[in-house]
mmCIF file of C-alpha atoms in Angstrom:
data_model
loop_
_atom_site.group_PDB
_atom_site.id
_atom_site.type_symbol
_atom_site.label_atom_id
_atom_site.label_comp_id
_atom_site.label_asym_id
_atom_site.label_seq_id
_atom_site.Cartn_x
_atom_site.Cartn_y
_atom_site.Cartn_z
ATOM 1 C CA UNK A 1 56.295 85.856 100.600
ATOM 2 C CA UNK A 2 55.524 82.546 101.319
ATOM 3 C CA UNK A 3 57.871 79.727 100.396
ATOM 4 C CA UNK A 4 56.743 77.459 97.725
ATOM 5 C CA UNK A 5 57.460 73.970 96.661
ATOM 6 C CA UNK A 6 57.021 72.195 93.164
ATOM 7 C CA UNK A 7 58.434 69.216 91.316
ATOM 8 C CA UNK A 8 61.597 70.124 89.361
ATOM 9 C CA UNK A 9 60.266 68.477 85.975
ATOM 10 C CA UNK A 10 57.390 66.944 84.800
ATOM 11 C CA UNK A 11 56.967 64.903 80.715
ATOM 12 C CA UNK A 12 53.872 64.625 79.592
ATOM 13 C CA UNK A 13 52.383 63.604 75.852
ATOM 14 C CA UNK A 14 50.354 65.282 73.746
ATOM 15 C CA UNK A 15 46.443 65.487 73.919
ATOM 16 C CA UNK A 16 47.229 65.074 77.933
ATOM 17 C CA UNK A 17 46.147 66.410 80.881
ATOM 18 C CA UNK A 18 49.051 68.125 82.978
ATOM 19 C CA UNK A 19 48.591 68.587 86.663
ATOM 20 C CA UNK A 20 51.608 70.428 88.376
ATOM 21 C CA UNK A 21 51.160 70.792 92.010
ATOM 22 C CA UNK A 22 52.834 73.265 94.269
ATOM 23 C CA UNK A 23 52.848 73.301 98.236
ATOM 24 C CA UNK A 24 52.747 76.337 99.925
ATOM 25 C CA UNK A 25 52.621 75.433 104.012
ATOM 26 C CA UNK A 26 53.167 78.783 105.367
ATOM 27 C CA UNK A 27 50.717 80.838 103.099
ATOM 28 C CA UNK A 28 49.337 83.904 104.870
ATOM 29 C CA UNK A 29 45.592 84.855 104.891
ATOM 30 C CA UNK A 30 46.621 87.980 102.694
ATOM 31 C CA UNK A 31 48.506 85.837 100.470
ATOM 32 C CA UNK A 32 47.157 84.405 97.122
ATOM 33 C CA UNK A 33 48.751 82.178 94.320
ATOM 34 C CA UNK A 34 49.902 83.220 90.936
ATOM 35 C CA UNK A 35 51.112 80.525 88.184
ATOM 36 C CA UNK A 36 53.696 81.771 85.173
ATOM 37 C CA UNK A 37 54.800 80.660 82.409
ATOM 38 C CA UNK A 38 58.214 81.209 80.934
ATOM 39 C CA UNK A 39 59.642 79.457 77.577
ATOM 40 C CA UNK A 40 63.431 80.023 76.876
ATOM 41 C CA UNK A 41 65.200 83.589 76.670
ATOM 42 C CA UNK A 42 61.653 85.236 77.259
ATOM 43 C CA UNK A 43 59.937 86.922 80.334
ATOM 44 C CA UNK A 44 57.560 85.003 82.061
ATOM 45 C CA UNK A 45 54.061 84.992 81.212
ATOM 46 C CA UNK A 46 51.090 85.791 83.506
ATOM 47 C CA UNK A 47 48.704 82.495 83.372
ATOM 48 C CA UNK A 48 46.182 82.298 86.503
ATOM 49 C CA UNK A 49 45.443 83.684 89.490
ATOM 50 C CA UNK A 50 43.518 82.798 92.567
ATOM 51 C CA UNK A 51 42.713 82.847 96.175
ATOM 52 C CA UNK A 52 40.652 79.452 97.147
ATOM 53 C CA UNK A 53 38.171 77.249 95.511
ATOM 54 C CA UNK A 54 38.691 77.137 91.373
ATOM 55 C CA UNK A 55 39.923 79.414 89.029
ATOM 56 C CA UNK A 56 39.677 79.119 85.232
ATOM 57 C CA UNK A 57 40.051 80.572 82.482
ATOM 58 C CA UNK A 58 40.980 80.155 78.564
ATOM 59 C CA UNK A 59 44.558 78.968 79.030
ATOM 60 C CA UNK A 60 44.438 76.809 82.769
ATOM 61 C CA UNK A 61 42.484 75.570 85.902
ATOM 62 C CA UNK A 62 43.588 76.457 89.412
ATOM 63 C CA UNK A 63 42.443 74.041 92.244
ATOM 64 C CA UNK A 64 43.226 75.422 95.673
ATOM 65 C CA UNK A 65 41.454 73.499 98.505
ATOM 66 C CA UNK A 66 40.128 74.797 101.564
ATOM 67 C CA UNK A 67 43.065 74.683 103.937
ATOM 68 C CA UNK A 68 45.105 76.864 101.541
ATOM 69 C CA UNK A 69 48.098 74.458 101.666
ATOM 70 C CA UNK A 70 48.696 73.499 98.548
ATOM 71 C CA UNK A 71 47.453 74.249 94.419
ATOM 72 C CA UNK A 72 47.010 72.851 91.251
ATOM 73 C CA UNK A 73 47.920 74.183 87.651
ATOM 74 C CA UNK A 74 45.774 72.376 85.561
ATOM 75 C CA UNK A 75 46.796 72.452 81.896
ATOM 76 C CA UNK A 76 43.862 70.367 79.687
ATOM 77 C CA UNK A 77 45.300 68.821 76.268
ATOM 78 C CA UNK A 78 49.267 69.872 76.404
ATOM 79 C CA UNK A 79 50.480 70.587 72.890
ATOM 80 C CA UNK A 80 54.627 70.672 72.487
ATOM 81 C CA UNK A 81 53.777 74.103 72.470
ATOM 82 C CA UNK A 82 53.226 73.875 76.097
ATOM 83 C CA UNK A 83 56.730 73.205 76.948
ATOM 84 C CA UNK A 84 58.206 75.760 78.856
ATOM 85 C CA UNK A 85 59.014 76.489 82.973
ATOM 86 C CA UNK A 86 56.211 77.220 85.639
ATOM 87 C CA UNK A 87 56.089 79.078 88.346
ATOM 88 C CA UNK A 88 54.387 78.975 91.440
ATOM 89 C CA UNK A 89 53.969 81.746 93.774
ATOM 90 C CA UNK A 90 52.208 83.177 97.222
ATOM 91 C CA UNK A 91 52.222 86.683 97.541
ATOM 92 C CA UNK A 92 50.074 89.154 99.444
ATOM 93 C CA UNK A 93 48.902 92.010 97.341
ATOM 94 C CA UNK A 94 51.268 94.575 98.903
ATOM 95 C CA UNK A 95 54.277 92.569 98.105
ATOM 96 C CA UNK A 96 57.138 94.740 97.059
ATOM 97 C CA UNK A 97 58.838 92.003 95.131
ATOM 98 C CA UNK A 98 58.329 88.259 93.856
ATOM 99 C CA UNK A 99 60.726 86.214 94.333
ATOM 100 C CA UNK A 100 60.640 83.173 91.366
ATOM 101 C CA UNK A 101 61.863 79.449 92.715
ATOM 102 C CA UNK A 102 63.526 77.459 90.358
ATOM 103 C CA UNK A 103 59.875 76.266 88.828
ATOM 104 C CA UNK A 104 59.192 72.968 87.337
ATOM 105 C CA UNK A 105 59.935 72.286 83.526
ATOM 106 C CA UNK A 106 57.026 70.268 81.669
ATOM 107 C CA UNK A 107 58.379 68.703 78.678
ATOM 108 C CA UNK A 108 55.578 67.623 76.213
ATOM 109 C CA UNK A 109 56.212 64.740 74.047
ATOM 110 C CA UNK A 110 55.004 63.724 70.639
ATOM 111 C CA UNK B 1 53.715 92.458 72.645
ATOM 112 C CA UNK B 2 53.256 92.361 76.506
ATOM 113 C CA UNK B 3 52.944 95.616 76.608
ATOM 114 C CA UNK B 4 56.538 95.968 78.265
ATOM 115 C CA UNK B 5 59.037 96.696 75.823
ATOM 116 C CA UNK B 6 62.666 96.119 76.082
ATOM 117 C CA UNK B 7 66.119 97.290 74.155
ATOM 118 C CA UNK B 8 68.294 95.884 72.876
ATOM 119 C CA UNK B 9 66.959 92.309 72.226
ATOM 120 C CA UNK B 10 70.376 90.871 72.165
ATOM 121 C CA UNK B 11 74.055 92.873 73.369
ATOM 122 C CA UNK B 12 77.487 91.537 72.981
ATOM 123 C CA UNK B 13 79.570 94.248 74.706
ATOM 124 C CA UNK B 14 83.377 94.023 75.866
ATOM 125 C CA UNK B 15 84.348 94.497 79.156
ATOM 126 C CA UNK B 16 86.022 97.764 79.235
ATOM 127 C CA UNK B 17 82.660 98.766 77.533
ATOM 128 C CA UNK B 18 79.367 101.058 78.628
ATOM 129 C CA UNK B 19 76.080 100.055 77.163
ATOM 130 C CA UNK B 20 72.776 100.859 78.411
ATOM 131 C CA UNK B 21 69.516 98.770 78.495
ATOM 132 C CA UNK B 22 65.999 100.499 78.041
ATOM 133 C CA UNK B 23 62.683 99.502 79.211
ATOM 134 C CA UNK B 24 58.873 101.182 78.495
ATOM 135 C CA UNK B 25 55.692 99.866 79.779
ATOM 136 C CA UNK B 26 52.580 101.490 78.357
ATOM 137 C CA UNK B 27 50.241 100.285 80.816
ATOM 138 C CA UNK B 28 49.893 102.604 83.406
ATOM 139 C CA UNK B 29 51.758 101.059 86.050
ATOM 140 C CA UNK B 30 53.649 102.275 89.093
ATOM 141 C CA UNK B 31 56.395 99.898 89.674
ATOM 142 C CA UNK B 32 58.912 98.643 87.335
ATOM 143 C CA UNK B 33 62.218 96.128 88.279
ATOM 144 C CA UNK B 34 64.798 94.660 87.085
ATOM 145 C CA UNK B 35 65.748 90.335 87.495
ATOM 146 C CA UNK B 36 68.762 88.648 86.002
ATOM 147 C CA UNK B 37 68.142 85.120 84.949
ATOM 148 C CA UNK B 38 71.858 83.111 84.461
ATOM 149 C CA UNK B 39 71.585 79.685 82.744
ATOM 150 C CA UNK B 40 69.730 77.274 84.340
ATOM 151 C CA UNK B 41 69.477 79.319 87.525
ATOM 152 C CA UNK B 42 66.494 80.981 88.893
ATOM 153 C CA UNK B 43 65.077 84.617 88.427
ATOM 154 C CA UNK B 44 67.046 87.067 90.699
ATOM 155 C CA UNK B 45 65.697 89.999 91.282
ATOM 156 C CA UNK B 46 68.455 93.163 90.903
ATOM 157 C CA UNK B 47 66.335 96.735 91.537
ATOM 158 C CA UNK B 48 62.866 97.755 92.509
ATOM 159 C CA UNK B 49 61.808 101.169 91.406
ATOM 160 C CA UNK B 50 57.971 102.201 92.911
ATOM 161 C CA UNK B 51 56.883 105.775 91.668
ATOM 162 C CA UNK B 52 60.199 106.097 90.424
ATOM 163 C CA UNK B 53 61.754 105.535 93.396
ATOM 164 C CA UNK B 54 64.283 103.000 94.005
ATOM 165 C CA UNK B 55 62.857 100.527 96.883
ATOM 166 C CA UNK B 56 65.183 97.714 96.337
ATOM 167 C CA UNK B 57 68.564 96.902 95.956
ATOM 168 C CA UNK B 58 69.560 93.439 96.076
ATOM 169 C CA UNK B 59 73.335 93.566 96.665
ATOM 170 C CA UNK B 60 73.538 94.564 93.060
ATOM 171 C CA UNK B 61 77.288 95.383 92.283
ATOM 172 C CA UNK B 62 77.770 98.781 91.076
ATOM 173 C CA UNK B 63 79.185 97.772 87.322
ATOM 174 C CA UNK B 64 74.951 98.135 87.251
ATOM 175 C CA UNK B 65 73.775 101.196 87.639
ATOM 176 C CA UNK B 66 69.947 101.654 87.508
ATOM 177 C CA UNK B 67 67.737 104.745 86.267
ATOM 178 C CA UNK B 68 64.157 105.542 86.347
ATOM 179 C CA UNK B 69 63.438 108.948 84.968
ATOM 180 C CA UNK B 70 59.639 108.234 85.087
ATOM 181 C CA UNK B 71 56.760 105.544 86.006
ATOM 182 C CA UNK B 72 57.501 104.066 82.144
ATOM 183 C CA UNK B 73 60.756 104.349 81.566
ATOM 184 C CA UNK B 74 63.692 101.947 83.113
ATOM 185 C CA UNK B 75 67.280 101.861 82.430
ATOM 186 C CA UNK B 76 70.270 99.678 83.433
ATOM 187 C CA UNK B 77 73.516 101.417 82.787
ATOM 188 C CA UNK B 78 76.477 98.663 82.335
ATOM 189 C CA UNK B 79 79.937 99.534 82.837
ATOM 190 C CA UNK B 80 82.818 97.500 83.059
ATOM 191 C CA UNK B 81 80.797 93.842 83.366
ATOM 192 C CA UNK B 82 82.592 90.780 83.877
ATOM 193 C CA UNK B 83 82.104 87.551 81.547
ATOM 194 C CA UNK B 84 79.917 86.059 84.506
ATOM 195 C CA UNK B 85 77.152 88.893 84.231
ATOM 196 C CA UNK B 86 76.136 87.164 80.528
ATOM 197 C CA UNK B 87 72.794 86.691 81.353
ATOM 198 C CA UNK B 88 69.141 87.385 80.459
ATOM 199 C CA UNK B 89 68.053 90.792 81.495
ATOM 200 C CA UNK B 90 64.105 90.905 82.251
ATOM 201 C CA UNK B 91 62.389 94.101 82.807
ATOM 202 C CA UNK B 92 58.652 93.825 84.476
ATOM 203 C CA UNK B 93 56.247 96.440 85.362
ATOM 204 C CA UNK B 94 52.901 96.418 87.675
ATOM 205 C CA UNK B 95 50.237 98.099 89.658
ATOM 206 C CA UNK B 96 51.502 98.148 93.262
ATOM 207 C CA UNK B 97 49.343 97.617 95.226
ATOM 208 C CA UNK B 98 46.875 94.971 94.851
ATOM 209 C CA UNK B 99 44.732 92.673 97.001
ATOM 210 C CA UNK B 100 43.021 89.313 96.077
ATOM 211 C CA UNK B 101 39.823 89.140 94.322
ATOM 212 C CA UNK B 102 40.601 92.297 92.162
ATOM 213 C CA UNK B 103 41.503 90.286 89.343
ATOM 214 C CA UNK B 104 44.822 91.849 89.024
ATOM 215 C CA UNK B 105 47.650 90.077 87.128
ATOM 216 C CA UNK B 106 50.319 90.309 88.979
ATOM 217 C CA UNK B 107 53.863 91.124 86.753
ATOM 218 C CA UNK B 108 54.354 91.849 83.156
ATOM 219 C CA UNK B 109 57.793 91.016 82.007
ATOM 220 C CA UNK B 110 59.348 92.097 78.850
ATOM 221 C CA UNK B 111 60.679 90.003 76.487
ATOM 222 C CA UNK B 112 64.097 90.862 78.043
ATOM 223 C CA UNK B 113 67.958 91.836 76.919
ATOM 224 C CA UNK B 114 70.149 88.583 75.530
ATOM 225 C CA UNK B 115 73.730 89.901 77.196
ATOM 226 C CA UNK B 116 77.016 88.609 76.192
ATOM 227 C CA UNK B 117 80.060 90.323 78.087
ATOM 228 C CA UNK B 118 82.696 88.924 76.108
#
């Protein structure tokens, strides 16, 4: 499991672009990046998943450039609905366990 | 609904008590844990269970006790907790293993146990 770095907190404003970034230096060939989402007193919540290149789907983008090192959560036009903690993590597929930093909280403002 | 259900939502229990949490997935998966998330503190994962077996154990104390009778059913037995185990109790479930590019999605928590050891 690789170790992962992100900012503790991020504000942002409504209508905004949010761009969380989290560094992974050690990530394995076998490893790929997952992004959660967790508001208060619930589970976290699946929201991306990739490998390299871009990922998107209905909820994020995930930018992951060629060297691996590093990704992107991309969140287009935050709502204060979109306040909540994220998670960043590299894990191969045979992981037996995923271990959950201390994520970064986004605050969106009015 | 995330498909992983857990029981009680919220527990106050004394500490000379014995309460038991419950967890179901209905999604077909093969391994189910258990994390602990304290206030303002970090997910910590407790047990591992993979085909019903336990894998993990991370230094749990025993006051936690867990059972898996089968791949969709999870328990934590609680017995004589201390104030300092008031915490959130989160229950996931997935499909171990899996490999990048299969489009898996990695862990499905439940909506997890409010605990109060009072």
């Amino acid at each position: 499991l690789a170790k992962t770095t992100q900012p503790i907190s991020m504000d942002s404003y409504e209508g905004q672009e949010v761009n969380i970034t989290c560094s992974h230096n050690n990530i394995a060939t076998n490893d790929y990046i997952t992004w959660y989402q967790q508001f208060p007193s619930q589970g976290p919540r699946f929201i991306i998943q990739g490998y390299k290149t871009k990922v998107t789907n209905e909820v994020a983008s995930l930018f992951i450039p060629a060297d691996r090192k590093s990704s992107t959560l991309s969140l287009p036009r935050v709502s204060l609905s979109d306040t909540a903690v994220y998670y960043c993590l590299a894990h191969s597929g045979s992981a037996r366990q995923l271990t959950f930093g201390s994520g970064t909280q986004l605050t969106v403002l009015p | 609904e995330t498909g992983v259900t857990q029981t009680p939502r919220h527990l106050v229990m004394g500490m000379t008590n014995k309460k038991s949490l419950k967890c179901e997935q209905h999604l077909g998966h093969n391994a189910m844990y258990w994390y602990k998330q304290s206030a303002k503190k970090p997910l910590e994962l407790m047990f591992v269970y993979n085909f019903k077996e336990q894998t993990e154990n991370n230094s749990v104390p025993s006051r936690f006790s867990p059972e898996c009778p089968n791949s969709s059913h999870l328990f934590l037995h609680l017995h004589t907790l201390q104030p300092e185990d008031s915490a959130l109790y989160l229950c996931a479930s997935s499909q171990e293993p899996h490999f990048p590019g299969q489009g898996l999605y990695g862990y499905t928590f439940g909506s997890g146990t409010r605990l109060t050891v009072v």
